[in-house]
Tab-separated table of C-alpha atoms in Angstrom:
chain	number	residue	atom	x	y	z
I	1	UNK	CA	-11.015	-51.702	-39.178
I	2	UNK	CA	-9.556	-55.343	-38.916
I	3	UNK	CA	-6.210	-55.626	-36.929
I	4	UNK	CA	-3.415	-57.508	-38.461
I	5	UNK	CA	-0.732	-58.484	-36.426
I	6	UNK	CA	3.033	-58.895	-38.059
I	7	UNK	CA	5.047	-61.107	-36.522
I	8	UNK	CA	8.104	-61.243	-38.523
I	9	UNK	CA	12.195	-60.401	-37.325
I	10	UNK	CA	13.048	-58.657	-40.797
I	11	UNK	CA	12.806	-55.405	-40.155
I	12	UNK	CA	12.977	-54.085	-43.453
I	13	UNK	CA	10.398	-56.314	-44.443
I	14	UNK	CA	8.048	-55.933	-41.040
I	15	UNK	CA	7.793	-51.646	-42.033
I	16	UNK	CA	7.355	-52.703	-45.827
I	17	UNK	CA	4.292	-54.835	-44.511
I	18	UNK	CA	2.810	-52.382	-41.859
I	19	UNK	CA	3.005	-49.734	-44.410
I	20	UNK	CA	0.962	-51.554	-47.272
I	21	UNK	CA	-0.970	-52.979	-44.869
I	22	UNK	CA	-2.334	-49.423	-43.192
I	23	UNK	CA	-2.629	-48.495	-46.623
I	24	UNK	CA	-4.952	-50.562	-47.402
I	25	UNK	CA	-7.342	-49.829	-44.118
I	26	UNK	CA	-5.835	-52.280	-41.850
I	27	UNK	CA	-4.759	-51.644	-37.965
I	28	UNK	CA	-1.000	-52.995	-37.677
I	29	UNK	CA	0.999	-54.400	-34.852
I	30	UNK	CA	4.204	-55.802	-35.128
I	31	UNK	CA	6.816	-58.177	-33.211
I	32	UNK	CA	10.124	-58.790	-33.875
I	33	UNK	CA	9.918	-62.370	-32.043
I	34	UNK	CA	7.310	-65.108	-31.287
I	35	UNK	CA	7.342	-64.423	-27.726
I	36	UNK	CA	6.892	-60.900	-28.228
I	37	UNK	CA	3.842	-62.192	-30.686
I	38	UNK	CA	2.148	-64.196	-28.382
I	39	UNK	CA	2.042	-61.492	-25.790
I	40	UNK	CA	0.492	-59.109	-28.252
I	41	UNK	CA	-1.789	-61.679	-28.992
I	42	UNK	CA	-2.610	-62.801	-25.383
I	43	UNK	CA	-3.398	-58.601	-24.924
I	44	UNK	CA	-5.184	-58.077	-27.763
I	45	UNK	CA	-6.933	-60.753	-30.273
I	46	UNK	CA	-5.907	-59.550	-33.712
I	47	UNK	CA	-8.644	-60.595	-36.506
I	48	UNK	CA	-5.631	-62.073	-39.122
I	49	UNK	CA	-1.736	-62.778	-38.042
I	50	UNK	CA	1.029	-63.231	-40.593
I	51	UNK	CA	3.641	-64.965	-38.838
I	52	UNK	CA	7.161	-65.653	-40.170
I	53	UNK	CA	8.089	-69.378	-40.072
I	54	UNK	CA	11.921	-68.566	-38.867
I	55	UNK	CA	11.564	-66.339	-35.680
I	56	UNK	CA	13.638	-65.583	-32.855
I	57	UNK	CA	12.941	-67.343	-29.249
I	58	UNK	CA	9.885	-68.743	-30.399
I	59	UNK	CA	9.178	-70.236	-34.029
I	60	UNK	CA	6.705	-69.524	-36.049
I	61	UNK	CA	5.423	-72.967	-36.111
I	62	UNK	CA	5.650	-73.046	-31.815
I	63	UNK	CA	3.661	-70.012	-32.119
I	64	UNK	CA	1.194	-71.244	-34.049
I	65	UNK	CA	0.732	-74.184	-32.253
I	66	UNK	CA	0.466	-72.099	-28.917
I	67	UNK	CA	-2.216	-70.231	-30.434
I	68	UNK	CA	-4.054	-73.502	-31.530
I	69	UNK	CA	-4.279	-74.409	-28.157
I	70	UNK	CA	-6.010	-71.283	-26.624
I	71	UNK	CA	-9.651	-70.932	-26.478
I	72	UNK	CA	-9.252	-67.272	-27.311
I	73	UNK	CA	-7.007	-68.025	-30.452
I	74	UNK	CA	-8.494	-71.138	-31.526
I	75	UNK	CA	-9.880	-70.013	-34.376
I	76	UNK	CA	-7.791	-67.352	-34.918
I	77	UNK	CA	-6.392	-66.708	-38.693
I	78	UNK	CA	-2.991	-67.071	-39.504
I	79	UNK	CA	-1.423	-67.035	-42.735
I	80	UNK	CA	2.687	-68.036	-42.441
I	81	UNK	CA	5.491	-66.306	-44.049
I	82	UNK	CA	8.634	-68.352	-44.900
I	83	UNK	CA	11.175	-68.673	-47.425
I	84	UNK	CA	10.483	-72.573	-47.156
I	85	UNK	CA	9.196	-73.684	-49.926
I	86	UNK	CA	9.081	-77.796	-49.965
I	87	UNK	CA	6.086	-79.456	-49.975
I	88	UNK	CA	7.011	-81.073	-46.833
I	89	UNK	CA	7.591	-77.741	-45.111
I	90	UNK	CA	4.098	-76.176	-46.582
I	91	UNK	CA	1.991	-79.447	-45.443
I	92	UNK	CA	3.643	-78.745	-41.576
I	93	UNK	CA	2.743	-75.523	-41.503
I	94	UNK	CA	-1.079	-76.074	-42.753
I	95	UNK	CA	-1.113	-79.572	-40.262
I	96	UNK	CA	0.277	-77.267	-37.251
I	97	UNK	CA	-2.703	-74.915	-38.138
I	98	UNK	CA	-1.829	-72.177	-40.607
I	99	UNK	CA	-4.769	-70.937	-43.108
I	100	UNK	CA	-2.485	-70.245	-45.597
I	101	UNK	CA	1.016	-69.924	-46.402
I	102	UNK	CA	2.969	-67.491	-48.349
I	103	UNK	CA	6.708	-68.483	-49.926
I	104	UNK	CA	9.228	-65.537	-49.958
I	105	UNK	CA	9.719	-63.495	-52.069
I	106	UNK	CA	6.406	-62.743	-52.526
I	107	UNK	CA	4.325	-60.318	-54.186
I	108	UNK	CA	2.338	-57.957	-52.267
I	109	UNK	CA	-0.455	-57.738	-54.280
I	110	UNK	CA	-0.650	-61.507	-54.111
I	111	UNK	CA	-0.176	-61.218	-49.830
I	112	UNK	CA	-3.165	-58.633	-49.862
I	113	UNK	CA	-5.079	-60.889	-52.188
I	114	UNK	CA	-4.423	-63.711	-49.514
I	115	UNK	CA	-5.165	-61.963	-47.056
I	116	UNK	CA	-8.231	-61.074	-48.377
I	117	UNK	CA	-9.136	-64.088	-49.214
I	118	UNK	CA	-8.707	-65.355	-45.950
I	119	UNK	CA	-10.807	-63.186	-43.904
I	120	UNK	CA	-13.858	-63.461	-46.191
I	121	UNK	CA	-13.373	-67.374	-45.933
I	122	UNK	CA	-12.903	-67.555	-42.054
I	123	UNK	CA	-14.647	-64.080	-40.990
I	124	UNK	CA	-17.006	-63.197	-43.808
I	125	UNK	CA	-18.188	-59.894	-41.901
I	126	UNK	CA	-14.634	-58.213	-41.786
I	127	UNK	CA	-14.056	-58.389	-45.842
I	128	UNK	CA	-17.485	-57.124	-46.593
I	129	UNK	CA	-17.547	-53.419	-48.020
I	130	UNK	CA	-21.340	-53.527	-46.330
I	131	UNK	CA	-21.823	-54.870	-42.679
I	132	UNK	CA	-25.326	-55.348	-41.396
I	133	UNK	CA	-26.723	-56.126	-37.595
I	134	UNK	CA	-30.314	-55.979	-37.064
I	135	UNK	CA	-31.640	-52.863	-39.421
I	136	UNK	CA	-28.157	-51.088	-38.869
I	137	UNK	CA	-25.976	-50.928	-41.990
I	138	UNK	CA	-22.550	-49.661	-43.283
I	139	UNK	CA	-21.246	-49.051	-46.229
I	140	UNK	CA	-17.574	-49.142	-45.231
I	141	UNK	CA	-16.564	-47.625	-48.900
I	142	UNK	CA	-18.772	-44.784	-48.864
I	143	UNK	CA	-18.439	-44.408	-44.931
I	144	UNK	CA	-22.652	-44.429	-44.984
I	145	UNK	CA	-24.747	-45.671	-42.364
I	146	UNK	CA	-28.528	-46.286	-42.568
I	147	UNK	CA	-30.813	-47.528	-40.033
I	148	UNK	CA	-33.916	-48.849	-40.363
I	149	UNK	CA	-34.044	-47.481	-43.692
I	150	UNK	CA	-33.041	-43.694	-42.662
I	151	UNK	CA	-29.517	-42.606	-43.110
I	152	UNK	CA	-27.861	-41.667	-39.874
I	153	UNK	CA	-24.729	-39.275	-39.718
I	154	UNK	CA	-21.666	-40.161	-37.986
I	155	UNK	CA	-18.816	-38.241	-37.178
I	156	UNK	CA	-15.275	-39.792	-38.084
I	157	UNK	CA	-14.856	-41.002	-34.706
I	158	UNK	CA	-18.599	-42.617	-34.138
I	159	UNK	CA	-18.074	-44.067	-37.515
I	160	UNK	CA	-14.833	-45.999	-36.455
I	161	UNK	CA	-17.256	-46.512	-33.261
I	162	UNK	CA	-19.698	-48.518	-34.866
I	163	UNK	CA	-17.574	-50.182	-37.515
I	164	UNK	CA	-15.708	-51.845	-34.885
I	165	UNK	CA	-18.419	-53.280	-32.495
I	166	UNK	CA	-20.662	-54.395	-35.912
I	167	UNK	CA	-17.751	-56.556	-36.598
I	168	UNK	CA	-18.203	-58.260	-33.264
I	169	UNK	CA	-21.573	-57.952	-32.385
I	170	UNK	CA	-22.526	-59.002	-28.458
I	171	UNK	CA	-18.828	-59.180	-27.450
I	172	UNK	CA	-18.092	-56.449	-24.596
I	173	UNK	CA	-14.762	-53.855	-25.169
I	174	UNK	CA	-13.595	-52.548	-22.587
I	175	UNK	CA	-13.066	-48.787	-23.013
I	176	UNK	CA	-9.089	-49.431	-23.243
I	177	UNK	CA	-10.080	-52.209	-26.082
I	178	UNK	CA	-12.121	-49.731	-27.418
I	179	UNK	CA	-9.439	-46.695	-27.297
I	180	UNK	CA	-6.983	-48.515	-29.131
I	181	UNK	CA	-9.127	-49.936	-31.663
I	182	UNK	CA	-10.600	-46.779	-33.187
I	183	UNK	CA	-7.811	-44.112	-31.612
I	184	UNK	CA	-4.516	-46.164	-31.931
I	185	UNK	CA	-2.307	-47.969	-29.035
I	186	UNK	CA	0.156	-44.521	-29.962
I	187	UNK	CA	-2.601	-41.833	-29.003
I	188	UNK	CA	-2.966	-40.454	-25.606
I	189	UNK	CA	-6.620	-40.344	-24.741
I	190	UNK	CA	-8.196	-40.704	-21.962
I	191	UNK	CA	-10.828	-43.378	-21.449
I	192	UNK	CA	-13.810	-41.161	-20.601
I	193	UNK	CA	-13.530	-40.013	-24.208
I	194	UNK	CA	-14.943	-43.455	-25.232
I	195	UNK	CA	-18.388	-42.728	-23.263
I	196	UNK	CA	-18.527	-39.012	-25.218
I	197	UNK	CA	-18.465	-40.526	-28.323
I	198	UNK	CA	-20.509	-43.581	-27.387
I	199	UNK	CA	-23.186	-41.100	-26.053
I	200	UNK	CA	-22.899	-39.613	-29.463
I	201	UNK	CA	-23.602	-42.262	-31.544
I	202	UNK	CA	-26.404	-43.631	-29.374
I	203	UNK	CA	-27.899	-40.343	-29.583
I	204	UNK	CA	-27.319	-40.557	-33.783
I	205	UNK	CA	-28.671	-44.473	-34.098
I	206	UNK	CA	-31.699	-43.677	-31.907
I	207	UNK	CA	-32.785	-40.816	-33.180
I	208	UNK	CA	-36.461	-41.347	-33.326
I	209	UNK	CA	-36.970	-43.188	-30.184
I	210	UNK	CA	-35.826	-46.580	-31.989
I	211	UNK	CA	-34.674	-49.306	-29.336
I	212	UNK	CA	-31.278	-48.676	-28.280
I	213	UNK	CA	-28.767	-51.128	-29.908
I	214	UNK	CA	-25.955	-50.489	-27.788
I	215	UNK	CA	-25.470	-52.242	-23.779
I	216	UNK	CA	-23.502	-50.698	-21.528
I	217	UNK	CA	-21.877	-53.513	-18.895
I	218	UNK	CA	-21.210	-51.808	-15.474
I	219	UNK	CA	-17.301	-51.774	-15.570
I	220	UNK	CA	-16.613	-53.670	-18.023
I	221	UNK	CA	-17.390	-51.840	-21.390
I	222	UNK	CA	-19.906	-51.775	-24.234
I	223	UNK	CA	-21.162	-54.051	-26.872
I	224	UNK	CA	-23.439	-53.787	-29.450
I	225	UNK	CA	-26.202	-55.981	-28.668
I	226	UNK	CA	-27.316	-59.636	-30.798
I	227	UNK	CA	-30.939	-58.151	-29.886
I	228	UNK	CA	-30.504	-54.802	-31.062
């Protein structure tokens, strides 16, 4: 599931975000200040930020920037909540690097519409309903996965397994990544649980002695492979 961080000093406004967000499939972080957001990003890459133009320590705008500037970040999407609404304000905040920007009050069908939008313009795969790599694919709305042309069944848990790495395909998680991707930074779960479930959905994908799509990197993580 794609992982939206909230950066936004509201509080009110931060839960009323992270709940319609969740709702709506999405894996929610939030902090209170641009320092604090900047850290979460630095520890974990979300795939979309909204960040609030007015924050605490660091501004919204300063954050952006920052996150301009990082190789990691670069291309990062990042859609800017402010109560600004001059022209002259909106043009800063796209020339300092924002995707999109969103005047408050807003509504939140129109956010989730943006947001939306957004993703399937800068990261096509994580909007898709139907992800494909190689002859693996899943149907995210029907929680179906076929591969090369047979359907394979997934446990909840695989399912989240897979979902995640086909939306980065080649890029290695560590199992700590990888526990608070599918599990949730608020579960306790310890990190050899990642290899049971990873040796369960190998064993599912490869059923009948098809090429195995998923690398193990000696400690370091998994990936699932460009070539697999």
């Amino acid at each position: 599931m794609p992982y939206v961080l909230v950066a936004e000093d509201e509080d009110s406004l931060a839960t009323l975000l992270q709940y319609n967000l969740e709702k709506e499939g999405y894996r929610v972080a939030v902090a209170g200040d641009g320092e604090e957001a900047l850290i979460r990003a630095d520890e974990e890459v979300p795939d979309l930020i909204l960040l609030d133009w007015m924050l605490p320590k660091v501004s919204g705008i300063e954050v952006c920037r920052r996150l301009r500037q990082r190789a990691e970040t670069r291309n990062l999407p990042i859609l800017m909540l402010t109560a600004r609404g001059e022209e002259t304000d909106r043009v800063r905040g796209l020339d300092t690097g924002a995707d999109d920007y969103v005047v408050k009050p807003f509504s939140m069908t129109e956010l989730l519409a943006r947001i939306r939008a957004v993703l399937r313009r800068i990261r096509p795969g994580l909007a898709d309903d139907r992800l494909n790599h190689g002859d693996i694919l899943v149907d995210r709305v029907s929680h179906r996965v076929r591969r090369a042309g047979q359907e394979v069944h997934l446990g909840p848990t695989e399912f989240r397994l897979l979902d995640h790495l086909i939306q980065h395909p080649g890029r290695v998680f560590s199992r700590e990544q990888l526990l608070n991707a599918v599990w949730g930074s608020d579960v306790y779960v310890e990190a050899r649980t990642v290899d049971v479930h990873i040796g369960r959905l190998r064993k599912a994908l490869n059923g009948d002695k098809l090429p195995d799509p998923i690398r193990t990197v000696r400690s370091a993580g998994y990936a699932l492979d460009l070539e697999g």
